XYZ file of C-alpha atoms in Angstrom:
244
model
C 57.884 126.720 102.318
C 55.374 126.732 99.087
C 58.652 129.172 97.865
C 61.165 126.237 98.668
C 59.009 123.734 97.651
C 58.592 125.331 94.447
C 62.291 126.124 93.862
C 62.749 122.469 94.693
C 60.291 120.947 92.209
C 62.154 123.794 89.428
C 65.302 122.784 89.935
C 64.115 119.055 89.689
C 62.782 119.782 86.164
C 65.484 121.787 84.956
C 67.955 118.593 86.199
C 65.551 116.204 84.383
C 65.831 118.437 81.192
C 69.252 118.222 81.231
C 69.675 115.191 81.584
C 67.335 114.190 78.903
C 69.373 116.815 76.549
C 72.738 114.590 77.339
C 70.485 111.287 76.864
C 69.301 112.942 73.619
C 72.398 113.823 72.265
C 74.141 110.291 72.920
C 71.668 108.893 71.034
C 71.384 111.263 68.159
C 73.690 109.170 65.083
C 77.019 110.481 64.861
C 79.341 110.390 61.464
C 82.889 109.133 62.249
C 85.656 110.220 60.303
C 89.041 110.788 60.615
C 89.161 114.557 59.845
C 92.927 115.306 59.601
C 94.496 117.997 58.032
C 97.549 118.281 55.392
C 100.411 119.262 57.918
C 98.666 117.859 60.822
C 101.498 116.584 63.372
C 101.372 114.913 66.882
C 103.391 112.847 68.716
C 102.358 109.734 71.252
C 103.759 108.161 73.827
C 103.188 104.031 73.705
C 103.703 102.007 76.713
C 103.778 98.126 76.618
C 104.230 95.379 78.840
C 105.152 91.994 77.804
C 107.037 88.474 79.206
C 109.472 87.369 76.740
C 111.423 83.595 77.961
C 110.486 84.371 81.422
C 111.300 87.909 81.356
C 109.744 90.698 82.263
C 109.818 93.512 80.016
C 108.302 97.427 79.879
C 108.849 99.356 76.673
C 108.351 103.157 76.609
C 108.229 104.701 73.050
C 107.523 107.585 71.359
C 105.836 108.233 68.342
C 105.326 111.129 65.933
C 102.622 110.666 63.288
C 102.773 113.434 60.311
C 99.808 113.950 58.050
C 101.929 114.425 54.361
C 98.489 114.682 52.311
C 94.889 114.117 51.823
C 93.786 112.811 48.364
C 90.737 114.432 46.746
C 89.097 110.980 47.482
C 90.141 111.593 51.348
C 92.758 109.007 51.692
C 95.139 110.233 53.794
C 98.596 110.021 53.395
C 100.744 109.521 56.811
C 104.074 109.033 57.576
C 104.826 107.533 61.245
C 108.287 107.612 62.866
C 109.152 105.426 65.928
C 111.591 108.110 67.554
C 113.060 105.903 70.224
C 112.444 105.593 73.779
C 113.536 103.072 76.774
C 113.285 99.316 77.280
C 113.435 97.334 80.787
C 114.526 93.760 80.205
C 114.431 92.244 83.791
C 115.052 95.142 85.464
C 118.160 96.770 83.231
C 117.039 99.669 81.089
C 118.477 99.882 77.758
C 118.371 102.992 75.097
C 115.865 102.332 71.705
C 117.366 104.020 68.578
C 114.869 105.483 66.546
C 113.481 103.827 63.438
C 113.269 104.848 59.835
C 109.912 106.932 58.805
C 107.110 104.067 57.473
C 104.754 106.178 54.839
C 101.426 104.643 54.595
C 98.038 105.729 53.211
C 94.710 105.018 54.740
C 91.154 105.972 53.682
C 89.408 108.558 55.889
C 87.915 105.687 57.852
C 90.960 104.225 58.867
C 91.001 101.323 56.406
C 95.282 100.833 55.105
C 95.162 101.462 51.554
C 98.953 101.282 50.765
C 102.202 100.207 53.239
C 105.657 99.671 52.247
C 108.675 99.208 54.456
C 111.878 97.808 54.396
C 112.258 94.927 56.890
C 115.104 96.144 59.391
C 118.410 93.264 59.653
C 116.958 92.491 63.563
C 113.246 92.855 62.659
C 111.435 90.459 65.273
C 108.185 90.107 62.960
C 108.133 89.102 59.800
C 106.891 91.534 56.845
C 103.491 90.252 56.663
C 103.232 90.125 59.954
C 104.310 94.104 60.621
C 101.740 94.816 57.538
C 98.963 92.933 59.543
C 99.619 94.806 62.653
C 99.642 97.838 60.541
C 96.280 97.087 59.391
C 94.789 96.711 62.595
C 96.629 99.411 64.727
C 93.725 102.011 63.655
C 90.295 102.044 64.778
C 88.388 101.286 61.912
C 85.069 103.498 61.544
C 81.453 102.739 59.729
C 80.521 103.850 56.692
C 77.121 105.295 58.596
C 76.504 107.313 61.303
C 76.037 105.146 64.635
C 74.697 105.783 67.561
C 75.866 105.079 71.215
C 76.179 101.038 71.471
C 75.980 100.223 67.907
C 78.450 97.810 66.108
C 79.603 97.627 62.787
C 82.063 95.012 61.050
C 85.308 95.567 58.191
C 86.620 92.938 56.342
C 90.359 93.614 55.533
C 92.994 91.755 53.776
C 95.647 89.199 55.974
C 98.865 89.548 54.860
C 99.793 86.463 56.679
C 97.250 83.968 55.237
C 95.989 85.765 52.005
C 93.177 83.255 51.642
C 91.614 84.483 55.146
C 90.506 87.562 55.317
C 89.784 89.005 58.771
C 86.609 90.792 60.045
C 87.173 93.703 62.457
C 84.451 94.687 64.766
C 83.993 98.299 66.276
C 81.671 99.373 68.558
C 80.932 103.139 69.445
C 80.926 103.604 73.009
C 79.531 107.020 73.069
C 81.087 110.176 74.253
C 83.515 110.720 77.065
C 85.548 114.217 77.896
C 88.917 114.202 79.219
C 90.545 117.186 79.976
C 87.459 119.373 79.077
C 87.337 118.005 75.239
C 84.344 115.456 74.433
C 86.058 112.500 72.910
C 84.149 109.428 70.891
C 84.804 106.269 72.575
C 85.231 102.874 70.302
C 85.895 99.677 70.885
C 87.726 97.152 68.689
C 88.289 93.597 68.122
C 89.733 91.098 65.725
C 91.328 87.647 65.292
C 93.243 87.163 62.278
C 94.574 83.401 61.568
C 98.251 83.716 61.444
C 99.737 80.560 60.052
C 98.976 77.199 58.451
C 98.249 75.401 61.612
C 95.165 77.560 62.287
C 96.983 80.343 65.147
C 95.258 83.650 65.877
C 96.338 86.936 66.842
C 93.800 88.454 68.841
C 93.595 92.248 69.148
C 91.392 94.165 71.429
C 91.603 97.910 72.066
C 89.821 101.062 73.188
C 90.440 104.231 71.837
C 89.629 107.877 72.664
C 89.467 110.135 69.505
C 89.276 113.650 69.162
C 86.729 114.528 66.284
C 88.217 117.695 65.710
C 91.216 116.646 64.126
C 90.988 112.802 64.415
C 93.504 112.628 66.974
C 93.717 109.574 69.039
C 93.949 111.128 72.455
C 94.568 107.662 74.472
C 93.970 104.437 73.831
C 94.455 101.113 75.938
C 93.915 97.289 74.989
C 95.347 93.719 74.500
C 97.245 91.901 72.094
C 97.596 88.242 71.999
C 99.918 85.638 70.462
C 101.697 87.718 67.969
C 104.149 85.704 65.758
C 107.470 86.959 66.692
C 111.145 85.249 66.021
C 110.997 84.427 69.842
C 107.791 82.942 69.353
C 104.133 83.969 69.996
C 103.873 87.060 72.266
C 101.108 88.993 74.265
C 101.046 92.047 75.564
C 99.275 95.143 77.355
C 99.525 98.434 75.778
C 98.900 101.913 76.542
C 98.964 104.926 74.731
C 98.685 108.706 75.024
C 99.161 111.932 73.548
C 101.633 114.097 74.213
C 100.456 117.928 74.397
C 102.206 120.772 73.026
């Protein structure tokens, strides 16, 4: 009995140590940065659910991300290509064609530095809204190390209303293991005025990022009142890294 009791006490003590170590690891400040390497390529599957003019629409598309260069200051030259997919409109499925590559440059913290895209003939977004969407698409990381629960803000430009900057709030939710890989779990919120009447685009996104290579393994979130040629649109989005 004494041996069993001592064994139980020993096991409980060992468990307490492990729990304490895990808690300490979560409390330890983490330096967040996109650790991409030149030549990296990955693909993601994106699913969007929305409603337009009373019709339910589901979009499934694949996007390829290529890291073309890493500049001496850490800026990342990226080319993103929509490889097409399928759209289901009111129960009718249609093929979606691939789109031209979109080059852009981001800082190692995710902030958009350079973005140029030609407007497609049937674009549903104005060029300035396209750019605003690109600015808010990636998780913006903090300049200083953070602990679980810490928040930070980043001020970015607003192409829609140039005199109105956008404040983006980020939160580090700690680490989470997905398919055996420990990932950063991050949340981002932003509101951007999109016209002179004061209408706002509201974005909320949670992302799981692999610290080893900067890849976003998955993400989920909502976008409300995006200005389009069909009027304001809102949708729910999910993103998932396609395994090689």
